[in-house]
Coordinates of C-alpha atoms in Angstrom, one line a residue:
X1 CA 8.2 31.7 -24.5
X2 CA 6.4 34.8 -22.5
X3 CA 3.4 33.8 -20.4
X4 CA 1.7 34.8 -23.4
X5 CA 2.6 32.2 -25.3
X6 CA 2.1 29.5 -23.0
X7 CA -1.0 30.2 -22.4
X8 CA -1.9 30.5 -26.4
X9 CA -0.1 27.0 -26.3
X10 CA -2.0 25.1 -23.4
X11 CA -5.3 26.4 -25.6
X12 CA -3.9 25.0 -28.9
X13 CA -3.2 21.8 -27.6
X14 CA -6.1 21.5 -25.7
X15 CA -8.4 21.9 -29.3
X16 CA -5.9 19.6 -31.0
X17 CA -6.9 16.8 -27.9
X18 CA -10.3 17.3 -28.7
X19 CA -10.1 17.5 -33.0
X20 CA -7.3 14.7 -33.0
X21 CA -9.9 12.5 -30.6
X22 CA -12.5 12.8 -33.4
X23 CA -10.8 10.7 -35.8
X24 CA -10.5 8.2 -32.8
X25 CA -13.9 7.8 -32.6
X26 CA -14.9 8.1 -36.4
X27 CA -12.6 5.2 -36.7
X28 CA -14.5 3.2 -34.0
X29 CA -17.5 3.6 -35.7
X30 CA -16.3 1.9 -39.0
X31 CA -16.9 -1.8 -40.2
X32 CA -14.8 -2.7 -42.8
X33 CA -13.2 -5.3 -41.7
X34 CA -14.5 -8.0 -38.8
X35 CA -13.0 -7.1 -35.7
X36 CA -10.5 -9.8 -33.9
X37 CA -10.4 -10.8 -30.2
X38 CA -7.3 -11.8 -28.5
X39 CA -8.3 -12.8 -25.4
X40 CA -5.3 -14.8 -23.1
X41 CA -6.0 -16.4 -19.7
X42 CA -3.7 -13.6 -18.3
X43 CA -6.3 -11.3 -19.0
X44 CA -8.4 -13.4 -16.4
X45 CA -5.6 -12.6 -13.8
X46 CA -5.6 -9.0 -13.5
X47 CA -8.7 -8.2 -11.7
X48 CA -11.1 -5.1 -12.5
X49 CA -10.7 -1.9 -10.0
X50 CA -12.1 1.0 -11.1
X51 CA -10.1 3.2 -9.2
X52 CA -7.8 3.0 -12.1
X53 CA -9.7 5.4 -14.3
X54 CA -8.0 8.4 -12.4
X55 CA -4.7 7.5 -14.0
X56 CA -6.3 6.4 -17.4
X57 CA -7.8 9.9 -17.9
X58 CA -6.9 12.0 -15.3
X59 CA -3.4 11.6 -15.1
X60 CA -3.5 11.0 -18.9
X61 CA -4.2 14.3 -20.7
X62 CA -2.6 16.7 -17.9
X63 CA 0.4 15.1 -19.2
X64 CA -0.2 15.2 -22.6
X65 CA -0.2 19.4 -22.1
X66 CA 2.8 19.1 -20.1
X67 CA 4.5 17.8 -22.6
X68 CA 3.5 20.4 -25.2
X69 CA 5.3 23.3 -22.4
X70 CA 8.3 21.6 -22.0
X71 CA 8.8 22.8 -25.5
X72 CA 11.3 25.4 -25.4
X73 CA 9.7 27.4 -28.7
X74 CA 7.3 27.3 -31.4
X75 CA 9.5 25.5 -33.7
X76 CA 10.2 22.2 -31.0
X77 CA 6.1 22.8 -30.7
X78 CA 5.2 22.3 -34.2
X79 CA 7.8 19.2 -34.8
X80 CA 6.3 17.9 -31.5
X81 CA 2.6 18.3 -32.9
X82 CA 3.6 16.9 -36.0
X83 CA 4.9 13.5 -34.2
X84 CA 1.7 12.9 -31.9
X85 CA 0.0 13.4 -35.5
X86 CA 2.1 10.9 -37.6
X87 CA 1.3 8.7 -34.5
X88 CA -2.5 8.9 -35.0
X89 CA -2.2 8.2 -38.4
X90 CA 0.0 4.8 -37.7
X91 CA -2.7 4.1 -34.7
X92 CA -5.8 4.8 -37.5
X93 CA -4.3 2.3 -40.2
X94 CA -4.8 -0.3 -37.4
X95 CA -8.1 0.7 -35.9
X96 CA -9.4 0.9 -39.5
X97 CA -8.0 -2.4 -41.0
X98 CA -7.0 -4.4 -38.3
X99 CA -9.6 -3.9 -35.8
X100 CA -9.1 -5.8 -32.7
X101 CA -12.1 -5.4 -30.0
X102 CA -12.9 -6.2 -26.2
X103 CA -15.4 -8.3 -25.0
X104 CA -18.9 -6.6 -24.3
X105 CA -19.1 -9.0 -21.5
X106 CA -16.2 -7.7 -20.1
X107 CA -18.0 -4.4 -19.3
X108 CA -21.4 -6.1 -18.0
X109 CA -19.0 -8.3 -15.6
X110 CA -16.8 -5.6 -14.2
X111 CA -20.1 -3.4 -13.2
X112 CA -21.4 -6.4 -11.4
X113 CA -18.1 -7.5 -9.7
X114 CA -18.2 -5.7 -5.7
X115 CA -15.5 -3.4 -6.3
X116 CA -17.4 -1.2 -8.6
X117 CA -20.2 -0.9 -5.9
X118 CA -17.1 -0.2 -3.2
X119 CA -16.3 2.5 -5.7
X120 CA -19.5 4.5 -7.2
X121 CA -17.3 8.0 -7.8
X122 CA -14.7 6.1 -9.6
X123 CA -17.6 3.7 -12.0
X124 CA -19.4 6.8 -12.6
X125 CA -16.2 8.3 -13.9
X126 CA -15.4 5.0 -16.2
X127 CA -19.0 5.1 -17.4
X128 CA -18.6 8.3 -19.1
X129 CA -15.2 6.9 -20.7
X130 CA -17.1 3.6 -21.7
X131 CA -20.0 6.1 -23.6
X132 CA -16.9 7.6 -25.5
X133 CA -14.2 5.0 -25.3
X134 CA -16.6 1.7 -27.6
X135 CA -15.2 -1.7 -27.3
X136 CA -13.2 -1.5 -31.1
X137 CA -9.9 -0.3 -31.6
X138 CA -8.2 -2.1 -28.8
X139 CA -4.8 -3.0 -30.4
X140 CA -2.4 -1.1 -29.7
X141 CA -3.4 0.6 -27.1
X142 CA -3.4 4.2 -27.8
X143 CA -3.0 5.3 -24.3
X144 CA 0.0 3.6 -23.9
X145 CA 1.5 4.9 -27.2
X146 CA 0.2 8.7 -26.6
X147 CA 2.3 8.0 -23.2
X148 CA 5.4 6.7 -24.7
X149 CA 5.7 9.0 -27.0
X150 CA 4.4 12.2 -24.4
X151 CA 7.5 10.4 -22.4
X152 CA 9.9 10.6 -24.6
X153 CA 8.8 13.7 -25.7
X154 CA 9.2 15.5 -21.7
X155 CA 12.8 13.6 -21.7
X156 CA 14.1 14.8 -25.0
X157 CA 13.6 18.5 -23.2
X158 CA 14.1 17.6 -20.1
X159 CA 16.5 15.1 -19.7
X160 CA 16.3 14.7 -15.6
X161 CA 12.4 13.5 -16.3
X162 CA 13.9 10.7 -17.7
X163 CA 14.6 8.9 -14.3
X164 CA 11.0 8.5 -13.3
X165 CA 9.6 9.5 -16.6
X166 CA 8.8 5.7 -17.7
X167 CA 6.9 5.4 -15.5
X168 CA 3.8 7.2 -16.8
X169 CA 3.4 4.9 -19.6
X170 CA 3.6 1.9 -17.0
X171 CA 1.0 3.2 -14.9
X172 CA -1.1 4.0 -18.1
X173 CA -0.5 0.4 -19.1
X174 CA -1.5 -0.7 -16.1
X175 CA -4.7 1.6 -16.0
X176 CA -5.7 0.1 -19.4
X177 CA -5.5 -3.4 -18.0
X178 CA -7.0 -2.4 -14.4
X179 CA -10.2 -0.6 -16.2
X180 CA -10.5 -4.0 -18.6
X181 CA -10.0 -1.3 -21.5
X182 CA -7.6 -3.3 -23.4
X183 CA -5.8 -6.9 -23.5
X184 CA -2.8 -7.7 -22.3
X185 CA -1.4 -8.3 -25.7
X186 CA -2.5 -4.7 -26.4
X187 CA -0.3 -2.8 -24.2
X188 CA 3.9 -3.9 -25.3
X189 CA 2.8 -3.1 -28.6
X190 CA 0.9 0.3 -28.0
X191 CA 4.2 1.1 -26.2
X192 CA 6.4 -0.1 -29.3
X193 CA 4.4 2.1 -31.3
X194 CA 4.4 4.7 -29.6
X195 CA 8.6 4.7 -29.5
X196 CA 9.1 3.7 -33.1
X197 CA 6.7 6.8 -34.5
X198 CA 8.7 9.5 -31.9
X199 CA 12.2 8.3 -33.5
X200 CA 11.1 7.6 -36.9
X201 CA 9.3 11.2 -37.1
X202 CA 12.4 13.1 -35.3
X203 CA 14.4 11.7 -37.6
X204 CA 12.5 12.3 -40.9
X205 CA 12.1 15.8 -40.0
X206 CA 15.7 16.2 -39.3
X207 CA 15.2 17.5 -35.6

């Protein structure tokens, strides 16, 4: 692709962060169905650090856009879009009629906990997640499965990022558990999603 291109790219995929992100948050605002709560006493165990948000968000969507340039042409770009897409559709069926949800106590404890007042950059950052990010559609984690799949996808082009390249979704899973965001029983899950929808769309669309 010319420079050009890649810069037409990084815009496109930038919009499609932002429009696919709306159906995220239409689906949190739907009641359908009760939501569930699957709290576990290991969910006690991991303490709260908001530091964590920097990986969460920060490290989360520069990656997502790397992912769409190590696409070596328009074709491997629409295929790739079309995959992230079939995933938010699997990821939607859950958050619509299986809707598991955090704890609001969870939030109202982690702001009183010491660590947030060691780390006032880092709370104000989660704060403006927490306005967007509500406490429904928990399981699975979305980040995680955005990260699988935006793993596999760097890999599949760049096989050499395969060596250290699991270890974005780790440190996302871990972010999500960090910023009490999800549940432990959210993030193996997210990342099975995540997997299955990259191999099942590849192979459906024959690429």
């Amino acid at each position: 692709m010319t420079p050009f291109d890649r810069t037409l790219e990084i815009f496109i995929t930038v919009v499609l962060i932002v429009g696919g992100y709306q159906f995220y948050f239409w689906a949190q605002r739907q009641t359908f169905f009760r939501p569930r709560y699957l709290v576990t006493r290991w969910d006690a165990i991991i303490d709260f650090d908001p530091r964590w948000v920097w990986v969460y968000s920060g490290l989360y969507y520069p990656m997502i856009v790397l992912a769409a340039l190590s696409q070596p042409d328009w074709r491997s770009y629409a295929v790739t879009v079309g995959g992230f897409l079939f995933l938010l559709a699997g990821q939607l069926y859950f958050f619509l009629v299986h809707p598991v949800a955090i704890p609001e106590a969870w939030r109202d404890h982690a702001r009183a906990t010491p660590t947030a007042a060691d780390y006032p950059r880092s709370m104000r950052f989660l704060e403006v997640v927490w306005s967007y990010d509500k406490l429904r559609n928990s399981m699975p984690s979305m980040h995680v499965s955005v990260a699988t799949m935006v793993d596999l996808t760097i890999s599949n082009s760049w096989p050499l990022f395969a060596y250290v390249g699991w270890l974005f979704p780790v440190l996302i899973g871990t972010s999500a558990l960090k910023t009490k965001q999800h549940y432990c029983l959210d993030v193996v899950p997210g990342a099975v999603m995540g997997a299955a929808a990259f191999y099942i769309w590849r192979w459906a669309v024959g690429f």
